[in-house]
Coordinates of C-alpha atoms in Angstrom, one line a residue:
S1 CA -0.9 14.9 11.5
K2 CA -1.4 11.1 11.5
T3 CA -5.1 10.5 10.1
I4 CA -7.2 10.7 6.3
F5 CA -10.5 10.6 5.9
R6 CA -12.9 10.5 3.3
L7 CA -16.0 13.1 3.1
P8 CA -18.9 12.4 1.3
F9 CA -19.4 14.2 -1.7
I10 CA -22.0 17.6 -0.4
H11 CA -25.3 17.7 -2.7
H12 CA -26.3 20.5 -2.9
E13 CA -30.0 22.2 -4.2
K14 CA -29.9 25.0 -5.3
D15 CA -33.2 26.9 -3.6
T16 CA -32.6 25.2 -0.7
P17 CA -33.4 28.9 1.5
S18 CA -29.6 29.9 3.5
S19 CA -30.7 28.5 7.7
P20 CA -28.5 27.8 10.4
G21 CA -29.4 24.2 9.8
T22 CA -28.4 24.2 6.3
I23 CA -25.3 25.3 6.3
I24 CA -24.0 23.1 8.8
S25 CA -25.3 20.0 6.5
Y26 CA -22.4 21.7 4.6
F27 CA -20.4 20.3 6.7
P28 CA -20.3 16.7 6.5
A29 CA -18.8 14.4 9.1
P30 CA -16.2 12.1 7.6
E31 CA -17.1 8.2 6.6
A32 CA -13.8 6.7 7.4
R33 CA -10.3 8.4 8.8
F34 CA -7.4 6.3 8.0
T35 CA -4.7 6.0 10.7
A36 CA -1.2 5.1 9.7
Q37 CA 1.4 4.2 11.7
Y38 CA 3.7 7.5 11.1
P39 CA 2.9 10.8 10.3
V40 CA 1.7 11.5 6.7
T41 CA 3.7 13.3 4.0
S42 CA 1.4 12.0 0.8
F43 CA -1.4 10.1 -0.3
I44 CA -3.2 8.8 -3.4
I45 CA -5.9 6.9 -4.1
D46 CA -6.5 4.8 -7.6
P47 CA -8.6 5.2 -10.5
T48 CA -11.2 2.2 -9.2
G49 CA -11.9 3.8 -5.9
Q50 CA -10.7 1.5 -3.7
I51 CA -7.3 1.7 -2.6
L52 CA -5.7 4.2 -0.8
L53 CA -1.2 4.1 -0.6
V54 CA -0.4 6.8 1.9
G55 CA 3.4 7.7 1.5
T56 CA 4.8 8.8 5.9
E57 CA 8.3 10.5 6.8
K58 CA 9.8 7.4 7.6
G59 CA 9.9 5.9 4.1
T60 CA 6.5 3.7 4.2
I61 CA 3.9 2.8 1.9
E62 CA 0.7 2.0 3.6
L63 CA -1.4 0.2 0.8
W64 CA -5.5 1.2 3.1
H65 CA -8.8 -0.7 1.3
T66 CA -10.8 2.2 1.2
G67 CA -14.5 1.1 2.1
L68 CA -16.0 1.9 -1.5
N69 CA -17.1 -1.7 -3.4
G70 CA -17.4 -0.7 -6.9
N71 CA -20.4 0.7 -8.2
S72 CA -23.0 -0.4 -4.6
S73 CA -24.1 2.5 -2.4
M74 CA -22.4 0.2 0.9
S75 CA -19.6 0.4 2.6
S76 CA -18.2 -1.0 4.8
P77 CA -14.6 0.5 7.3
P78 CA -11.4 0.7 6.2
R79 CA -8.5 -1.7 6.6
I80 CA -4.9 -2.1 6.4
L81 CA -3.6 -4.7 3.2
Q82 CA -0.3 -4.4 3.4
R83 CA 2.4 -2.3 4.9
L84 CA 5.7 -1.5 2.7
S85 CA 9.5 0.0 4.4
V86 CA 11.8 1.0 2.4
R87 CA 14.4 0.3 4.9
H88 CA 13.4 -2.7 6.1
S89 CA 12.9 -3.8 1.4
F90 CA 16.6 -3.3 1.6
L91 CA 17.4 -4.5 4.6
K92 CA 15.5 -8.2 3.1
R93 CA 16.6 -8.1 -0.3
A94 CA 20.6 -8.0 1.7
R95 CA 19.9 -10.5 4.2
S96 CA 19.1 -12.5 1.1
R97 CA 21.7 -12.2 0.0
T98 CA 24.6 -13.3 2.6
M99 CA 22.5 -15.6 3.9
D100 CA 23.1 -17.3 0.0
E101 CA 27.2 -17.0 -0.2
R102 CA 27.0 -17.9 4.0
Q103 CA 25.1 -21.2 2.8
D104 CA 26.9 -21.4 -0.6
R105 CA 30.4 -21.3 1.5
S106 CA 28.9 -24.3 3.5
N107 CA 28.2 -26.4 0.9
G108 CA 29.3 -25.5 -2.6
S109 CA 24.9 -25.7 -3.2
V110 CA 23.2 -21.9 -4.9
P111 CA 19.3 -21.4 -3.1
T112 CA 16.6 -19.6 -4.4
N113 CA 15.1 -16.4 -3.4
D114 CA 12.9 -16.8 -0.7
N115 CA 9.6 -14.0 -2.4
N116 CA 7.6 -16.0 -0.2
A117 CA 9.9 -14.4 2.7
N118 CA 9.9 -10.6 0.8
S119 CA 5.4 -10.3 0.2
K120 CA 5.0 -10.4 3.6
P121 CA 3.1 -7.4 5.5
I122 CA 6.2 -5.1 7.1
D123 CA 6.0 -4.4 10.9
E124 CA 8.2 -1.5 11.2
D125 CA 8.9 -1.4 15.3
A126 CA 9.5 -4.9 14.3
I127 CA 12.3 -4.5 12.9
E128 CA 14.3 -1.4 15.3
N129 CA 13.0 -3.2 17.6
V130 CA 14.5 -6.0 16.6
I131 CA 18.0 -4.8 17.3
D132 CA 17.8 -5.4 20.3
V133 CA 17.4 -9.8 21.2
D134 CA 21.5 -10.1 22.0
G135 CA 24.9 -9.4 20.0
S136 CA 24.7 -12.3 17.7
V137 CA 22.3 -9.8 15.8
Q138 CA 24.0 -7.1 15.9
D139 CA 26.6 -8.9 14.2
D140 CA 24.1 -9.1 11.3
L141 CA 22.6 -6.3 10.6
A142 CA 26.0 -4.6 10.8
L143 CA 26.9 -6.5 7.8
L144 CA 24.0 -6.0 6.6
Q145 CA 24.1 -2.5 6.6
S146 CA 27.8 -3.1 4.5
N147 CA 25.6 -5.3 2.4
L148 CA 23.6 -2.1 1.4
E149 CA 25.5 0.7 0.8
R150 CA 27.9 -1.6 -1.4
E151 CA 25.3 -2.9 -2.8
V152 CA 22.1 -0.3 -3.5
P153 CA 22.9 2.3 -3.1
H154 CA 20.3 3.4 -1.6
K155 CA 21.6 6.5 1.1
H156 CA 18.4 7.6 2.5
P157 CA 15.7 5.3 2.6
T158 CA 14.1 6.4 5.5
S159 CA 13.6 10.3 3.3
K160 CA 9.9 11.2 3.6
I161 CA 7.5 9.6 0.6
S162 CA 7.4 13.0 -1.1
S163 CA 5.5 11.6 -3.4
I164 CA 3.5 8.9 -5.4
F165 CA 2.3 8.4 -8.1
L166 CA 0.9 5.3 -10.2
S167 CA -1.8 5.3 -13.8
S168 CA -4.5 7.5 -13.7
H169 CA -6.8 5.1 -14.9
R170 CA -5.3 1.4 -15.0
P171 CA -5.4 -0.3 -11.0
V172 CA -3.3 -0.2 -9.4
H173 CA -1.7 -3.9 -8.8
R174 CA -1.6 -3.6 -12.8
C175 CA 0.8 -1.3 -13.3
G176 CA 2.6 -1.1 -9.9
F177 CA 3.4 2.3 -8.5
V178 CA 6.3 5.2 -8.2
T179 CA 7.3 6.4 -5.1
K180 CA 9.5 9.2 -4.9
Q181 CA 12.3 10.6 -1.6
R182 CA 14.6 13.2 -1.8
N183 CA 17.0 14.0 0.4
R184 CA 19.7 17.6 0.1
E185 CA 23.1 16.0 0.1
F186 CA 22.0 12.7 -3.1
G187 CA 19.0 14.2 -4.1
T188 CA 16.2 12.8 -5.6
T189 CA 15.5 8.4 -5.8
L190 CA 12.2 7.0 -7.6
L191 CA 11.0 3.9 -6.6
L192 CA 9.1 1.6 -8.7
W193 CA 7.3 -1.3 -6.9
Q194 CA 5.0 -3.8 -8.5
L195 CA 3.6 -7.7 -8.1
P196 CA 5.9 -9.6 -9.3
T197 CA 3.6 -11.2 -11.1
I198 CA 3.1 -10.2 -14.7
S199 CA 0.1 -12.1 -16.3
Y200 CA -1.4 -11.8 -20.2
D201 CA -5.1 -12.8 -17.8
T202 CA -6.5 -8.5 -17.4
S203 CA -9.3 -10.4 -15.3
A204 CA -6.7 -12.9 -12.9
D205 CA -7.3 -12.0 -9.0
M206 CA -3.9 -10.2 -8.1
S207 CA -4.9 -8.6 -4.8
N208 CA -2.8 -11.5 -3.0
E209 CA 0.0 -10.9 -3.9
H210 CA 1.9 -7.9 -2.2
F211 CA 4.4 -5.2 -3.7
Q212 CA 7.9 -5.6 -4.1
I213 CA 10.6 -2.7 -4.8
M214 CA 11.2 -4.5 -8.9
A215 CA 13.8 -1.2 -9.6
M216 CA 15.8 2.3 -8.2
I217 CA 16.7 5.1 -9.9
N218 CA 19.0 7.5 -8.6
L219 CA 17.9 10.2 -10.8
P220 CA 20.9 11.8 -12.4
L221 CA 19.7 15.6 -11.8
S222 CA 21.6 18.6 -9.9
V223 CA 21.3 17.7 -5.4
Q224 CA 19.2 21.2 -5.6
C225 CA 16.5 20.0 -8.3
H226 CA 13.8 19.4 -8.3
P227 CA 11.8 17.1 -10.5
E228 CA 8.4 17.0 -10.9
V229 CA 6.7 13.5 -12.1
H230 CA 4.5 11.6 -14.8
Y231 CA 3.8 7.7 -14.2
D232 CA 1.1 6.2 -16.4
G233 CA 2.0 2.4 -16.6
R234 CA 3.9 2.5 -19.2
R235 CA 5.7 5.4 -18.9
L236 CA 7.7 7.5 -16.2
I237 CA 8.7 10.3 -17.5
V238 CA 11.0 13.0 -15.3
F239 CA 11.6 16.7 -16.0
G240 CA 14.9 18.1 -14.3
K241 CA 18.1 20.2 -14.4
D242 CA 21.2 18.8 -14.5
H243 CA 25.1 21.2 -15.1
I244 CA 23.8 21.6 -19.0
G245 CA 20.9 22.6 -18.2
L246 CA 16.6 21.4 -18.3
I247 CA 15.8 17.9 -19.6
F248 CA 13.5 14.9 -19.6
L249 CA 14.4 11.5 -18.9
V250 CA 12.1 8.6 -19.9
Y251 CA 11.5 5.7 -19.4
H252 CA 9.3 3.0 -20.2
V253 CA 7.7 0.5 -17.5
L254 CA 7.0 -3.2 -18.2
S255 CA 3.2 -3.3 -16.5
T256 CA 1.7 -6.1 -18.6
R257 CA 3.9 -9.2 -20.8
F258 CA 2.0 -7.7 -24.0
D259 CA 5.2 -5.3 -23.8
Q260 CA 7.4 -8.2 -23.6
R261 CA 9.4 -8.1 -26.9
E262 CA 10.5 -4.2 -26.2
F263 CA 12.4 -5.9 -23.0
Q264 CA 14.1 -9.1 -23.9
D265 CA 17.1 -7.9 -24.9
T266 CA 19.3 -7.8 -22.3
K267 CA 22.5 -4.9 -22.6
L268 CA 19.0 -2.0 -23.7
P269 CA 20.8 0.8 -26.5
S270 CA 21.9 3.8 -25.8
P271 CA 19.2 6.6 -27.1
R272 CA 21.2 8.5 -30.4
P273 CA 21.1 11.9 -31.2
R274 CA 18.5 13.2 -32.8
R275 CA 17.5 16.6 -34.1
L276 CA 14.2 18.1 -33.8
K277 CA 13.5 20.3 -35.9
C278 CA 11.1 23.2 -33.8
G279 CA 9.0 26.3 -35.4
G280 CA 11.6 25.5 -38.1
R281 CA 14.5 25.8 -35.9
S282 CA 16.4 22.9 -34.6
S283 CA 16.6 21.0 -31.6
S284 CA 19.3 18.3 -30.9
R285 CA 17.7 15.4 -29.0
G286 CA 19.0 12.2 -26.8
G287 CA 22.8 11.1 -25.8
G288 CA 24.2 13.1 -22.9
G289 CA 21.7 12.9 -20.6
G290 CA 23.8 13.9 -17.1
G291 CA 27.6 13.2 -18.9
G292 CA 27.3 11.4 -21.4
G293 CA 28.3 7.9 -20.5
D294 CA 25.4 6.7 -18.3
D295 CA 23.1 4.4 -20.5
S296 CA 20.9 3.9 -17.3
G297 CA 19.5 7.2 -17.4
G298 CA 20.4 6.1 -12.7
I299 CA 18.8 2.5 -13.1
I300 CA 19.0 0.0 -11.3
H301 CA 17.4 -3.2 -11.4
L302 CA 15.8 -5.4 -8.4
D303 CA 13.8 -8.2 -9.5
P304 CA 14.3 -11.3 -7.1
N305 CA 14.4 -12.2 -10.8
G306 CA 16.7 -10.5 -12.2
E307 CA 13.6 -9.5 -14.1
H308 CA 14.2 -5.3 -15.3
R309 CA 10.8 -4.7 -15.1
I310 CA 12.5 -0.3 -15.8
K311 CA 14.3 1.3 -18.9
L312 CA 15.7 4.6 -20.6
A313 CA 13.9 5.3 -23.6
N314 CA 15.5 8.8 -24.0
R315 CA 16.5 11.9 -23.0
I316 CA 15.1 15.3 -24.6
R317 CA 16.7 18.4 -24.7
H318 CA 14.9 20.7 -25.9
A319 CA 15.4 24.3 -28.1
G320 CA 11.9 25.9 -26.4
L321 CA 13.0 24.5 -22.5
G322 CA 15.2 27.2 -20.7
G323 CA 15.5 30.3 -18.9
L324 CA 13.4 28.9 -15.5
E325 CA 15.4 29.5 -12.5
Y326 CA 16.3 27.4 -9.4
Y327 CA 13.1 29.0 -7.4
D328 CA 10.7 29.0 -10.4
Y329 CA 8.9 26.3 -10.2
M330 CA 8.4 24.0 -12.9
C331 CA 5.0 22.3 -14.1
L332 CA 4.4 19.1 -16.2
T333 CA 1.3 17.2 -16.9
A334 CA 0.8 14.9 -19.8
N335 CA -0.3 11.4 -21.3
E336 CA -0.1 8.6 -23.1
R337 CA 1.0 11.0 -25.8
F338 CA 1.1 15.2 -25.9
L339 CA 3.6 16.5 -22.7
V340 CA 3.3 19.3 -22.0
V341 CA 5.6 22.1 -19.2
N342 CA 5.5 25.5 -19.2
T343 CA 9.1 27.7 -19.6
K344 CA 10.0 31.3 -20.1
T345 CA 11.9 30.5 -23.8
G346 CA 9.3 30.0 -26.1
N347 CA 10.9 33.2 -28.6
L348 CA 13.6 30.1 -29.7
I349 CA 10.2 27.9 -30.9
G350 CA 9.3 30.3 -33.6
S351 CA 7.3 33.4 -34.4
D352 CA 4.2 33.7 -36.1
G353 CA 5.5 37.3 -37.1
D354 CA 2.6 38.9 -34.8
R355 CA 3.3 37.9 -31.4
N356 CA 6.5 36.3 -30.0
A357 CA 6.0 35.5 -26.1
S358 CA 9.0 33.9 -23.8
Q359 CA 6.3 32.3 -21.4
G360 CA 3.6 30.0 -21.9
L361 CA 3.9 26.1 -22.5
L362 CA 5.5 23.7 -24.4
V363 CA 4.0 20.3 -25.8
I364 CA 5.6 17.8 -27.2
D365 CA 4.8 14.5 -29.4
L366 CA 6.2 12.0 -27.2
L367 CA 4.7 9.2 -30.2
E368 CA 5.9 11.0 -33.5
H369 CA 10.1 12.0 -31.7
G370 CA 10.1 7.6 -30.8
C371 CA 8.7 7.8 -27.0

């Protein structure tokens, strides 16, 4: 389906007698509807209640204004704010690089990126139709595709947007959002979408800017794995499985200039293995995530200005993580301090003597262990 409905809260009177008329009132008519360009595969609303993000099966994201105006009881018809395409974003980046190279060869100068062009809303149909204009355009697009494969290895940009993640307490224009795409052959790819400008002024109006892809993460996990993801605006946590076993990948995201100092170094240090004491038993942490040599965590930085908006903070392996088979559902929830997941090897952590349960929930204090 391409349609999402906005329904009102239902006012229930405990003493209201049941009758055909009152039963009908329990199924109110929609207050508004949002019709996406392609069939919807995911959606989420930001904490203000004013912005709805919609993911589609064609790899596009639509931002809608819900029509709700803060604390006011008045509402207006919903309207589309932005239409973003993963495929178009990478084609535009490749085209910009190609045109820069051509101009550089012709006059020896190095042009600047056109950020205004990158911030215009996307018309996916126009992108598809332009291929039929003439042969030269087809040649250019073929060249762009080759540049795309070489420079930005997103192997499945038109895969459906299976999930959208954003902060539960900060507006989407402040910290951006993360989209997840999964392909059976290439695994899972996360994209970090943010505004080009990060301001110290938290009251600045940024609603007129358009989201861009600032980083791509080709998760170094098993392609059969369906990872769980949590994003709070500052920390991105991935719970998945690689060739060794279950693992957490913890990334730090630059969404405010007050965290700028943490991202000053151009070469990010490799997380070092550490030992954690867990109920009298120790478990290894850090270090060898997907085979030991990759310090980036699969990150490819895509900010046109060269700024690094995300970095790998740590890899966590834990003695209490285990026992989950490929058919078991991995559960993850977190806040700014604690991380909670399900496990089937809780007996390896410790016991109080009377109880030695293996299945349960594992709670990790991220701040205590440097994440």
